[in-house]
Amino acid sequence: MSAVVIDGKAMALSLRAELARKAAAFTARAGRPPSLAAVLVGDDPASAIYVRNKGVAARAAGFDSVEHHLPASTGQKNLMALVARLNADPRVDGILVQLPLPDGLDSGAVLIAVDPAKDVDGFHPLNVGRLALGEPACVPCTPQGCLIMLRHQLGDLTGREAVVIGRSGIVGRPMAALLVRENCTVTIAHSRTRGLAEVCRRGDILIAAAGRPELVRGDWIKPGATVIDVGINRLPAGIGKSRLVGDVCFAEAVQVAGAITPVPGGVGPMTIACLLANTLACACRRTGIDEERLLAGRPRP
Ligand code: GUN
């Protein structure tokens, strides 16, 4: 049997269209659009593409988006000064500092310097702590996107066995915290986990965020499970060519899973849509505008 392929691209487009309507309503109420400031340090090509895509998506949805590109030689003091300026700027609703930072910069010190009320990545320790405690928090974008796809596919997640491969602060740990909040029974597996295949086979839900191309094989998956592939790995494919693969061997997994996200076109587009959602939420909280009522009385398209 072949799994349902979850169309993250289509889901992200529909979420972005709704956010564009909300951004227009916000702009009418606040007299300015919701605004995002992105900080990119250095010349990592993948980071540059991510930041550019985030800016393009934000502007397309009617948000203001400013990218601050600093050279790799930037010192900690100058980076902290930029973050302080963005914190103090009343027109900036959301701040993201693209990770990883170049060697020599202390990302922990930078992330703790971001105003938690503008922390659209949810990386500030205050938001990390709030999420861990099950309190309202800015939630990291990638796990938030994964959760929206899971809810769309499965509805209520209560009581499900969830296995998360990966324990990064960007995906694995916040993903596990979100799944606990959804009443799942959660296992965090990682590179030191013994019997990883067997652990994965326990999951009604399997989140692959290990950063290892096609690590998860078909026989690691419980038949009928929902598989969310967070990996984005570029593999050589002939002379001068490459192809993108996830952390799951899609060709094998699609024969066993009940539903699966593709790479590309799965988690990636949802991450960007969730960044816009977080920016709008921060903008509403900062201005005292009720997000729930932004579209009240407006005709649905
Ligand atoms: N690097 C990889 N993913 C992310 C993300 O979601 N946010 C930021 N700021 N950096 C990243």
CSV table of C-alpha atoms and ligand atoms in Angstrom, one decimal:
chain,number,residue,atom,x,y,z
A,1,MET,CA,0.0,0.0,0.0
A,2,SER,CA,1.2,3.5,-0.7
A,3,ALA,CA,1.1,6.3,1.9
A,4,VAL,CA,-0.8,9.6,1.6
A,5,VAL,CA,1.8,12.2,0.7
A,6,ILE,CA,1.2,15.3,2.8
A,7,ASP,CA,1.4,18.4,0.6
A,8,GLY,CA,3.2,20.9,2.8
A,9,LYS,CA,3.5,23.3,-0.1
A,10,ALA,CA,-0.3,23.5,-0.6
A,11,MET,CA,-0.9,23.8,3.2
A,12,ALA,CA,1.7,26.5,3.5
A,13,LEU,CA,0.1,28.4,0.6
A,14,SER,CA,-3.3,28.4,2.2
A,15,LEU,CA,-1.8,29.4,5.6
A,16,ARG,CA,0.1,32.2,3.9
A,17,ALA,CA,-3.0,33.4,2.1
A,18,GLU,CA,-4.9,33.6,5.5
A,19,LEU,CA,-1.9,35.5,7.0
A,20,ALA,CA,-1.9,37.9,4.1
A,21,ARG,CA,-5.6,38.7,4.9
A,22,LYS,CA,-4.8,39.1,8.6
A,23,ALA,CA,-1.7,41.3,7.8
A,24,ALA,CA,-3.9,43.6,5.7
A,25,ALA,CA,-6.4,43.9,8.5
A,26,PHE,CA,-3.6,44.5,11.0
A,27,THR,CA,-2.1,47.3,8.7
A,28,ALA,CA,-5.5,49.0,8.5
A,29,ARG,CA,-5.8,48.9,12.4
A,30,ALA,CA,-2.2,49.7,13.4
A,31,GLY,CA,-1.4,52.1,10.5
A,32,ARG,CA,1.6,50.1,9.6
A,33,PRO,CA,2.3,46.5,8.5
A,34,PRO,CA,3.6,43.7,10.8
A,35,SER,CA,7.4,43.8,10.5
A,36,LEU,CA,10.2,41.3,10.6
A,37,ALA,CA,13.9,41.9,10.9
A,38,ALA,CA,16.2,39.1,9.9
A,39,VAL,CA,19.9,39.1,10.8
A,40,LEU,CA,22.4,37.1,8.6
A,41,VAL,CA,26.0,37.0,9.6
A,42,GLY,CA,28.6,35.7,7.1
A,43,ASP,CA,28.3,34.0,3.7
A,44,ASP,CA,26.9,30.5,4.3
A,45,PRO,CA,25.0,29.9,1.0
A,46,ALA,CA,22.2,27.8,2.5
A,47,SER,CA,21.6,30.4,5.3
A,48,ALA,CA,21.5,33.2,2.6
A,49,ILE,CA,18.9,31.3,0.6
A,50,TYR,CA,16.8,30.7,3.8
A,51,VAL,CA,16.9,34.3,4.8
A,52,ARG,CA,16.1,35.5,1.3
A,53,ASN,CA,13.1,33.1,1.0
A,54,LYS,CA,11.8,34.3,4.4
A,55,GLY,CA,12.0,37.9,3.3
A,56,VAL,CA,10.3,37.2,-0.1
A,57,ALA,CA,7.4,35.3,1.7
A,58,ALA,CA,7.0,38.1,4.3
A,59,ARG,CA,6.7,40.8,1.7
A,60,ALA,CA,4.4,38.7,-0.5
A,61,ALA,CA,2.0,38.5,2.5
A,62,GLY,CA,2.1,42.2,3.0
A,63,PHE,CA,4.6,42.2,5.9
A,64,ASP,CA,7.5,44.6,6.2
A,65,SER,CA,10.8,42.7,6.1
A,66,VAL,CA,14.3,44.1,6.5
A,67,GLU,CA,17.4,41.9,6.1
A,68,HIS,CA,20.5,42.9,8.0
A,69,HIS,CA,23.5,41.2,6.3
A,70,LEU,CA,26.7,41.5,8.4
A,71,PRO,CA,30.2,40.3,7.3
A,72,ALA,CA,31.6,37.0,8.7
A,73,SER,CA,34.3,39.2,10.5
A,74,THR,CA,31.6,40.9,12.6
A,75,GLY,CA,32.5,40.9,16.3
A,76,GLN,CA,30.2,39.9,19.1
A,77,LYS,CA,29.9,43.5,20.3
A,78,ASN,CA,28.6,44.8,17.0
A,79,LEU,CA,26.1,41.9,16.6
A,80,MET,CA,24.8,42.5,20.1
A,81,ALA,CA,24.5,46.2,19.3
A,82,LEU,CA,22.4,45.5,16.2
A,83,VAL,CA,20.1,43.2,18.3
A,84,ALA,CA,19.8,45.9,20.9
A,85,ARG,CA,18.8,48.4,18.2
A,86,LEU,CA,16.2,46.1,16.8
A,87,ASN,CA,14.8,45.4,20.3
A,88,ALA,CA,14.4,49.1,20.9
A,89,ASP,CA,12.9,49.9,17.5
A,90,PRO,CA,9.1,50.1,18.1
A,91,ARG,CA,8.4,49.4,14.4
A,92,VAL,CA,10.1,46.0,14.6
A,93,ASP,CA,7.7,43.2,15.7
A,94,GLY,CA,9.9,40.1,15.1
A,95,ILE,CA,13.6,39.5,15.2
A,96,LEU,CA,15.3,36.4,13.8
A,97,VAL,CA,19.0,35.7,13.9
A,98,GLN,CA,19.8,33.0,11.3
A,99,LEU,CA,21.8,30.1,12.7
A,100,PRO,CA,24.4,28.8,12.7
A,101,LEU,CA,26.5,31.9,13.4
A,102,PRO,CA,30.1,31.9,12.1
A,103,ASP,CA,32.8,30.4,14.4
A,104,GLY,CA,33.8,32.7,17.2
A,105,LEU,CA,30.4,34.2,17.8
A,106,ASP,CA,28.5,33.1,20.8
A,107,SER,CA,25.0,32.3,19.6
A,108,GLY,CA,23.7,31.6,23.1
A,109,ALA,CA,24.5,35.2,24.2
A,110,VAL,CA,22.9,36.6,21.0
A,111,LEU,CA,19.7,34.5,21.4
A,112,ILE,CA,19.3,35.5,25.1
A,113,ALA,CA,19.7,39.2,24.0
A,114,VAL,CA,16.6,39.1,21.7
A,115,ASP,CA,13.6,40.6,23.3
A,116,PRO,CA,11.4,37.6,24.2
A,117,ALA,CA,8.3,39.5,22.9
A,118,LYS,CA,10.0,39.8,19.5
A,119,ASP,CA,11.4,36.2,19.5
A,120,VAL,CA,9.7,34.8,16.4
A,121,ASP,CA,12.1,31.8,16.4
A,122,GLY,CA,11.1,30.9,19.9
A,123,PHE,CA,14.8,30.3,20.7
A,124,HIS,CA,15.0,32.7,23.8
A,125,PRO,CA,15.4,30.6,27.0
A,126,LEU,CA,12.3,32.3,28.4
A,127,ASN,CA,10.2,31.0,25.5
A,128,VAL,CA,12.0,27.6,25.6
A,129,GLY,CA,11.1,27.3,29.3
A,130,ARG,CA,7.5,28.4,28.7
A,131,LEU,CA,7.1,25.8,26.0
A,132,ALA,CA,8.7,23.1,28.3
A,133,LEU,CA,6.2,24.0,31.0
A,134,GLY,CA,3.2,23.9,28.6
A,135,GLU,CA,2.6,27.7,29.0
A,136,PRO,CA,1.8,30.0,26.1
A,137,ALA,CA,5.1,30.7,24.2
A,138,CYS,CA,6.6,31.7,20.9
A,139,VAL,CA,7.1,28.3,19.4
A,140,PRO,CA,10.0,27.5,17.0
A,141,CYS,CA,8.7,27.5,13.4
A,142,THR,CA,9.8,24.1,12.1
A,143,PRO,CA,8.2,22.0,14.9
A,144,GLN,CA,5.1,24.2,14.8
A,145,GLY,CA,4.8,23.4,11.0
A,146,CYS,CA,5.2,19.7,11.7
A,147,LEU,CA,2.5,19.9,14.4
A,148,ILE,CA,0.0,21.6,12.0
A,149,MET,CA,0.6,18.8,9.4
A,150,LEU,CA,0.2,16.1,12.0
A,151,ARG,CA,-3.1,17.6,13.3
A,152,HIS,CA,-4.3,18.0,9.8
A,153,GLN,CA,-3.6,14.4,9.1
A,154,LEU,CA,-4.6,12.8,12.4
A,155,GLY,CA,-6.8,15.2,14.2
A,156,ASP,CA,-6.5,14.7,18.0
A,157,LEU,CA,-3.0,13.3,18.8
A,158,THR,CA,-3.9,12.2,22.4
A,159,GLY,CA,-2.4,8.9,23.4
A,160,ARG,CA,-0.3,8.4,20.3
A,161,GLU,CA,3.2,7.0,20.5
A,162,ALA,CA,5.6,9.6,19.0
A,163,VAL,CA,9.3,9.1,18.3
A,164,VAL,CA,11.4,12.1,17.5
A,165,ILE,CA,14.9,11.5,16.1
A,166,GLY,CA,17.1,14.4,16.9
A,167,ARG,CA,17.6,16.5,20.0
A,168,SER,CA,18.5,20.0,18.6
A,169,GLY,CA,17.2,23.1,20.1
A,170,ILE,CA,15.8,24.1,16.7
A,171,VAL,CA,13.7,21.0,16.0
A,172,GLY,CA,14.0,17.9,18.2
A,173,ARG,CA,13.6,19.3,21.7
A,174,PRO,CA,10.8,21.8,20.9
A,175,MET,CA,9.1,19.1,18.8
A,176,ALA,CA,9.1,16.7,21.7
A,177,ALA,CA,7.7,19.4,24.0
A,178,LEU,CA,4.9,20.2,21.6
A,179,LEU,CA,4.0,16.6,21.3
A,180,VAL,CA,3.9,16.2,25.1
A,181,ARG,CA,1.5,19.2,25.1
A,182,GLU,CA,-0.7,17.3,22.6
A,183,ASN,CA,-0.8,14.4,25.1
A,184,CYS,CA,1.4,12.1,23.1
A,185,THR,CA,3.8,9.5,24.7
A,186,VAL,CA,7.1,10.8,23.4
A,187,THR,CA,10.5,9.2,22.9
A,188,ILE,CA,13.5,11.4,21.9
A,189,ALA,CA,16.0,9.3,20.0
A,190,HIS,CA,19.4,10.5,18.9
A,191,SER,CA,22.9,9.5,17.6
A,192,ARG,CA,23.6,7.6,20.9
A,193,THR,CA,20.3,5.7,21.0
A,194,ARG,CA,20.7,1.9,21.1
A,195,GLY,CA,18.5,-0.1,18.7
A,196,LEU,CA,17.3,3.0,16.9
A,197,ALA,CA,15.4,1.0,14.2
A,198,GLU,CA,13.5,-0.8,16.9
A,199,VAL,CA,12.8,2.4,18.8
A,200,CYS,CA,11.4,4.0,15.6
A,201,ARG,CA,9.1,1.1,15.0
A,202,ARG,CA,7.2,2.0,18.2
A,203,GLY,CA,6.1,5.3,16.7
A,204,ASP,CA,2.5,6.0,15.5
A,205,ILE,CA,4.2,9.3,14.7
A,206,LEU,CA,7.8,9.4,13.5
A,207,ILE,CA,9.6,12.7,13.2
A,208,ALA,CA,13.0,12.5,11.5
A,209,ALA,CA,15.3,15.4,12.3
A,210,ALA,CA,18.7,13.7,12.5
A,211,GLY,CA,20.4,15.6,9.7
A,212,ARG,CA,21.5,12.3,8.1
A,213,PRO,CA,20.4,11.6,4.5
A,214,GLU,CA,18.0,8.7,4.2
A,215,LEU,CA,18.8,7.4,7.7
A,216,VAL,CA,15.3,6.0,8.3
A,217,ARG,CA,14.6,2.9,6.2
A,218,GLY,CA,11.2,1.4,5.3
A,219,ASP,CA,11.6,-1.4,7.9
A,220,TRP,CA,12.1,1.2,10.7
A,221,ILE,CA,8.5,2.4,10.3
A,222,LYS,CA,5.5,1.0,12.0
A,223,PRO,CA,2.9,0.1,9.2
A,224,GLY,CA,0.4,2.9,8.9
A,225,ALA,CA,2.5,5.4,10.9
A,226,THR,CA,2.6,9.1,10.0
A,227,VAL,CA,6.2,10.1,9.1
A,228,ILE,CA,7.4,13.7,9.1
A,229,ASP,CA,10.7,14.2,7.4
A,230,VAL,CA,12.5,17.4,8.6
A,231,GLY,CA,15.8,16.6,6.8
A,232,ILE,CA,17.1,18.6,3.9
A,233,ASN,CA,20.3,17.0,2.5
A,234,ARG,CA,21.9,17.7,-0.8
A,235,LEU,CA,23.4,14.6,-2.4
A,236,PRO,CA,25.6,14.5,-5.6
A,237,ALA,CA,23.6,13.2,-8.6
A,238,GLY,CA,26.0,13.0,-11.5
A,239,ILE,CA,28.4,15.5,-12.8
A,240,GLY,CA,27.6,19.1,-11.7
A,241,LYS,CA,24.2,17.9,-10.4
A,242,SER,CA,22.6,17.3,-7.0
A,243,ARG,CA,19.4,16.2,-5.5
A,244,LEU,CA,17.6,17.0,-2.3
A,245,VAL,CA,16.8,14.1,0.0
A,246,GLY,CA,15.3,14.0,3.5
A,247,ASP,CA,16.4,11.9,6.6
A,248,VAL,CA,13.9,9.2,5.4
A,249,CYS,CA,14.3,6.9,2.4
A,250,PHE,CA,11.1,8.1,0.8
A,251,ALA,CA,10.9,5.3,-1.8
A,252,GLU,CA,10.9,2.6,1.0
A,253,ALA,CA,8.9,4.6,3.5
A,254,VAL,CA,6.0,5.4,1.2
A,255,GLN,CA,5.3,1.6,1.0
A,256,VAL,CA,4.9,1.2,4.7
A,257,ALA,CA,3.7,4.5,6.2
A,258,GLY,CA,0.1,5.7,6.4
A,259,ALA,CA,1.1,9.2,5.5
A,260,ILE,CA,4.5,10.9,4.8
A,261,THR,CA,5.9,14.4,4.0
A,262,PRO,CA,8.0,14.7,0.9
A,263,VAL,CA,11.4,16.5,0.6
A,264,PRO,CA,11.2,19.1,-0.9
A,265,GLY,CA,7.6,20.3,-0.5
A,266,GLY,CA,6.9,19.0,3.0
A,267,VAL,CA,8.2,20.6,6.2
A,268,GLY,CA,10.2,23.4,4.5
A,269,PRO,CA,7.3,25.6,3.2
A,270,MET,CA,5.4,25.2,6.5
A,271,THR,CA,8.4,26.5,8.4
A,272,ILE,CA,8.3,29.8,6.5
A,273,ALA,CA,4.5,30.1,6.9
A,274,CYS,CA,4.9,29.6,10.7
A,275,LEU,CA,7.5,32.3,10.8
A,276,LEU,CA,4.9,34.7,9.4
A,277,ALA,CA,2.3,33.4,11.8
A,278,ASN,CA,4.7,34.1,14.7
A,279,THR,CA,5.5,37.6,13.4
A,280,LEU,CA,1.9,38.5,13.2
A,281,ALA,CA,1.2,37.1,16.7
A,282,CYS,CA,4.0,39.1,18.1
A,283,ALA,CA,2.8,42.2,16.3
A,284,CYS,CA,-0.7,41.8,17.7
A,285,ARG,CA,0.5,41.2,21.2
A,286,ARG,CA,2.8,44.3,21.1
A,287,THR,CA,0.1,46.6,19.8
A,288,GLY,CA,-2.8,45.2,21.9
A,289,ILE,CA,-4.7,44.1,18.8
A,290,ASP,CA,-6.8,40.9,19.2
A,291,GLU,CA,-5.6,38.5,16.5
A,292,GLU,CA,-8.7,36.3,16.9
A,293,ARG,CA,-10.9,39.2,15.8
A,294,LEU,CA,-8.7,40.5,13.0
A,295,LEU,CA,-10.9,38.9,10.3
A,296,ALA,CA,-14.2,39.3,12.1
A,297,GLY,CA,-16.9,40.5,9.9
A,298,ARG,CA,-14.8,40.2,6.7
A,299,PRO,CA,-16.1,37.9,3.9
A,300,ARG,CA,-14.0,34.8,3.4
A,301,PRO,CA,-12.5,34.5,-0.1
B,1,GUN,N1,18.7,27.7,11.1
B,1,GUN,C1,18.1,26.5,10.7
B,1,GUN,N2,16.8,26.6,11.0
B,1,GUN,C2,16.6,27.9,11.5
B,1,GUN,C3,15.4,28.5,12.0
B,1,GUN,O1,14.3,28.0,12.0
B,1,GUN,N3,15.7,29.8,12.5
B,1,GUN,C4,16.9,30.4,12.5
B,1,GUN,N4,17.0,31.6,13.0
B,1,GUN,N5,18.0,29.8,12.1
B,1,GUN,C5,17.8,28.5,11.6
